Coordinates of C-alpha atoms in Angstrom, one line a residue:
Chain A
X1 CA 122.7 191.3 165.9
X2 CA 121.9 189.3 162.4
X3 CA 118.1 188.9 162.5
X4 CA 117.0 186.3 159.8
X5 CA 112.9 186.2 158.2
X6 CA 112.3 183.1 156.2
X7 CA 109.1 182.8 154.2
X8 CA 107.0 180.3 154.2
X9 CA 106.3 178.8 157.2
X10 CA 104.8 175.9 155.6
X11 CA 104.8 174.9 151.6
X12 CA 102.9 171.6 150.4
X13 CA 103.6 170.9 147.0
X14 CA 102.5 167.8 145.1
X15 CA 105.5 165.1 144.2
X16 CA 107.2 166.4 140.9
X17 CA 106.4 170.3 141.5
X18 CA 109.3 172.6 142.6
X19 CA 109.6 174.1 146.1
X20 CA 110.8 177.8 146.9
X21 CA 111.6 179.3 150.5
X22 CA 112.6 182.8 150.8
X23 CA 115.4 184.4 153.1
X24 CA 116.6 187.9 153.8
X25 CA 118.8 188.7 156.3
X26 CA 119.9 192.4 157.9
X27 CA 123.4 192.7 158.5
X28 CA 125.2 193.3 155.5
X29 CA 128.6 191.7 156.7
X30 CA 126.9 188.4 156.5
X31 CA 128.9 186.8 154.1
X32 CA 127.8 182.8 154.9
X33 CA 124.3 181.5 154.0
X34 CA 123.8 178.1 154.8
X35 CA 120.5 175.6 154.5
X36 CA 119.6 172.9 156.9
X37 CA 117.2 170.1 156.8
X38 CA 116.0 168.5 159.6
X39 CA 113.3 165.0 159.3
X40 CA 111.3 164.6 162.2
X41 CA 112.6 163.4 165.3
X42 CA 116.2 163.9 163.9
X43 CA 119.3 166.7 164.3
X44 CA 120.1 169.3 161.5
X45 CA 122.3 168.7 158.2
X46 CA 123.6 171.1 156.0
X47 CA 121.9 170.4 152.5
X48 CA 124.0 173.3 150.5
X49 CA 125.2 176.5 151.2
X50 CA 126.8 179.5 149.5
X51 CA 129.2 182.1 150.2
X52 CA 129.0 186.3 149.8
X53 CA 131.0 185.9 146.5
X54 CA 128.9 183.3 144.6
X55 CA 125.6 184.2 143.2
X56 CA 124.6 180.9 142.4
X57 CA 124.9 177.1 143.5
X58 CA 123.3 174.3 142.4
X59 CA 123.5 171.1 143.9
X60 CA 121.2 168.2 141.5
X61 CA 117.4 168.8 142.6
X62 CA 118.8 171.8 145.3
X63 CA 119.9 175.3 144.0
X64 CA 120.4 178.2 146.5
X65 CA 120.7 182.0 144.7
X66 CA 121.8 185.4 146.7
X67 CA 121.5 188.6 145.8
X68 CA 123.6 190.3 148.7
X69 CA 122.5 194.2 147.3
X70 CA 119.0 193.0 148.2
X71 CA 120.0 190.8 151.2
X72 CA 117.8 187.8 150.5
X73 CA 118.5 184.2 149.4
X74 CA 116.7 181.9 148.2
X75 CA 116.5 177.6 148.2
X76 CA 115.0 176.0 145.3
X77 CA 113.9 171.9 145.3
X78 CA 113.2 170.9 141.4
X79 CA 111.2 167.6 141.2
X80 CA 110.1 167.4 144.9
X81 CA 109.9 163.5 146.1
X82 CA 108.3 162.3 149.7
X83 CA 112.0 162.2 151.3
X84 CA 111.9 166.1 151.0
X85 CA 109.3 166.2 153.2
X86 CA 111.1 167.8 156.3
X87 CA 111.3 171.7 158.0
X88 CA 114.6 173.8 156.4
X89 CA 115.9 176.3 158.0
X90 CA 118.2 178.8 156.7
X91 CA 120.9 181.1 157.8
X92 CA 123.2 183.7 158.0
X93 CA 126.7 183.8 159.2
X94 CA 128.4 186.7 161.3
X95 CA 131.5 186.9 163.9
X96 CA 131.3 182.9 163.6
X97 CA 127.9 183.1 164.6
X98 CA 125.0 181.4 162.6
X99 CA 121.3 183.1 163.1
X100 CA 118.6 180.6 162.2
X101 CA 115.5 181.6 160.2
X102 CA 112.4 180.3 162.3
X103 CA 111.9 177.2 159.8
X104 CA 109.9 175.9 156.8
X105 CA 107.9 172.9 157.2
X106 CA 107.4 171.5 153.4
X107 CA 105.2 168.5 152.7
X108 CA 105.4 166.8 149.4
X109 CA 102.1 165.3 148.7
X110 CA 102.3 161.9 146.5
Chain B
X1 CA 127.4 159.1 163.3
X2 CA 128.0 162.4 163.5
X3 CA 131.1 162.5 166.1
X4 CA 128.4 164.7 168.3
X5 CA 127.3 163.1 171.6
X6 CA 124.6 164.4 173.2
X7 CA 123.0 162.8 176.6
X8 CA 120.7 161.6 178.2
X9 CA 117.9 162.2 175.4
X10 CA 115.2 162.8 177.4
X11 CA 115.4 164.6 180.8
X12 CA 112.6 166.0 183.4
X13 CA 113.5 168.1 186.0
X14 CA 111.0 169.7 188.4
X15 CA 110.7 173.8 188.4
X16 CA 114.0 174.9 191.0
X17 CA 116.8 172.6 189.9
X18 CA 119.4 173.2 188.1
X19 CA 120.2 170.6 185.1
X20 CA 123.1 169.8 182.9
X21 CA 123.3 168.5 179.4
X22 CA 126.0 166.8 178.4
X23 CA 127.7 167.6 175.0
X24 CA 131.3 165.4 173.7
X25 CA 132.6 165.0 170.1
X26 CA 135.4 163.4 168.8
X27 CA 135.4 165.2 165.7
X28 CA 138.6 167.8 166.9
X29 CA 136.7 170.4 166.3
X30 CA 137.6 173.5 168.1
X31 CA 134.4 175.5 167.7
X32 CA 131.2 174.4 170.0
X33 CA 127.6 175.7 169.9
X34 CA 124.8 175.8 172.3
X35 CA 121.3 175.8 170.4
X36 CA 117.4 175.9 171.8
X37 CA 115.0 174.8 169.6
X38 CA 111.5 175.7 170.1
X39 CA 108.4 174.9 167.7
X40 CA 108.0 177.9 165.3
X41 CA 111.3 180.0 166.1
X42 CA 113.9 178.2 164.6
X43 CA 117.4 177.6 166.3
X44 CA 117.9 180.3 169.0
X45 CA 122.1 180.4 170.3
X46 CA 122.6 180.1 174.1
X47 CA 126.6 179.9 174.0
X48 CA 129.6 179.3 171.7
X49 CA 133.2 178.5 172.3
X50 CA 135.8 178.7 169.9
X51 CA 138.6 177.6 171.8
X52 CA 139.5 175.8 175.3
X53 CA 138.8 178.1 178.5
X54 CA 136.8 180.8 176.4
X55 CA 133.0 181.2 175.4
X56 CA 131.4 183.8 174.5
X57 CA 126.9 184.6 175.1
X58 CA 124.5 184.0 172.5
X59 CA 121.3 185.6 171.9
X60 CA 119.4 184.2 174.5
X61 CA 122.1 182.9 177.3
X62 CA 119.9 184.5 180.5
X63 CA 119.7 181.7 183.2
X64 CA 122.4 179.3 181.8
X65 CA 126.2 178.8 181.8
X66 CA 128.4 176.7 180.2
X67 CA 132.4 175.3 180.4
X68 CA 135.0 174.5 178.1
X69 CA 137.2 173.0 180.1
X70 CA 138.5 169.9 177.5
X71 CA 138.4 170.8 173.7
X72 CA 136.0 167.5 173.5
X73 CA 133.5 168.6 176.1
X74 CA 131.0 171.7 176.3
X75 CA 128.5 171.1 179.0
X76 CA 125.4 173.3 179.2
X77 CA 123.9 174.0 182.3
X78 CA 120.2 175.0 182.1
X79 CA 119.8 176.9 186.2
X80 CA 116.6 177.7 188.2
X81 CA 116.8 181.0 186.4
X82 CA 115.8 180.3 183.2
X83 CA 112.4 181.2 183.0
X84 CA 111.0 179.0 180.3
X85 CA 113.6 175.9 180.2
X86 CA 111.3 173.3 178.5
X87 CA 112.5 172.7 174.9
X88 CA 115.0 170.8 172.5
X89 CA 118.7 171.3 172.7
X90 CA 121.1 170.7 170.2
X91 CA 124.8 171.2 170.8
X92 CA 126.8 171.3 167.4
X93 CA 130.6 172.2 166.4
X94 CA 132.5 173.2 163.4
X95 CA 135.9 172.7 162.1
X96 CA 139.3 174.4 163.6
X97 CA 139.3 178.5 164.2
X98 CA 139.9 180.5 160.9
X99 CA 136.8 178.6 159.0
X100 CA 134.5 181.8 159.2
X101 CA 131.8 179.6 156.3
X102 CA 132.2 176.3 157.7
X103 CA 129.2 174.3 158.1
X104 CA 127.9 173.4 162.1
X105 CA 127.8 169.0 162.6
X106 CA 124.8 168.9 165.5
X107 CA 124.4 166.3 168.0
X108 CA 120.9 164.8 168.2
X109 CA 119.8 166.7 170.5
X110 CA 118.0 166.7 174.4
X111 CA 114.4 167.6 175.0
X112 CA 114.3 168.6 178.3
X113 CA 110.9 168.9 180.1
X114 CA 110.5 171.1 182.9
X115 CA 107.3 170.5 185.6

């Protein structure tokens, strides 16, 4: 099956820094890469995702790249404010199944 | 919100019963998801059904089953099996069969403690 790493466990970055969390999946006929948020105490929402045939998608503050030759993708937060604070996970779609990476918890210091 | 039900929030259970969660959405949604949640492993699939009267194991379904007997309703039933049954369950669905990329709508889940 589709075995998903995500890298870092936990990022704190100061308010107004950018925030990067690192994906790579194994099978290569994933072809759906989705990113969750989740706040404490509350369920998962998708924040932005991207399909096998787009490099790129940006989204205001939230851009997501893939580079499906490497199999890694990548979320990027520009100008991080408190409400970011919150564990992402990403993912990796196969046979209509979603694997989950294991999370990132990122804290936004004010 | 959300179109996902999930109940009761909370549930304790001693060791040796079996338990069900409850899952309903009115979102006409044909796909359904089982998820366990635990801290530091991300979201871990029990069982998904894609249509009414069919569902297929996840990754981890050992010591659980499930029914799709109504295309609103996907109850999860954690037995005396499961070894380690203590954790956060959220049940989520996604848009009619053929959407391969579209996004999962979760429930808010039910942490379910086991003594």
């Amino acid at each position: 099956g589709e075995n998903v790493e995500q890298h870092p466990s936990t990022l704190s970055v100061q308010e107004g820094d950018s925030a990067v969390i690192k994906c790579t999946y194994s099978d290569s006929a994933s072809n759906y890469f989705p990113w969750y948020k989740q706040e404490l105490g509350k369920r998962p929402q998708l924040i932005i995702d991207i399909r096998s045939n787009v490099g790129e998608k940006k989204d205001q503050r939230i851009a997501v790249t893939l580079n499906k030759t490497a199999k890694h993708f990548s979320l990027h937060i520009t100008e991080t404010q408190p409400e970011d604070s919150a564990v992402y996970f990403c993912a990796a779609s196969h046979d209509y199944k979603l694997s989950f990476g294991a999370g990132t918890t990122v804290t936004v210091r004010a | 919100d959300g179109g996902i039900t999930q109940s009761p929030k909370y549930l304790f259970r001693k060791e040796g019963q079996n338990v069900t969660l409850s899952c309903e959405q009115n979102l006409n949604h044909d796909a359904m998801y089982w998820y366990r949640q635990d801290p530091g492993q991300g979201l871990r699939l029990i069982y998904y059904s894609q249509i009414v009267n069919d569902f297929q194991k996840g990754d981890i379904a050992e010591g659980y089953s499930v029914s799709r007997e109504k295309k609103e309703s996907f109850p999860l039933t954690v037995t005396s099996a499961q070894k380690n049954p203590t954790a956060f369950y959220l049940c989520a669905s996604s848009p009619p069969l053929g959407g391969w990329d579209s996004p999962l709508h979760f429930g808010n889940g039910t942490r379910l403690t086991v003594t």
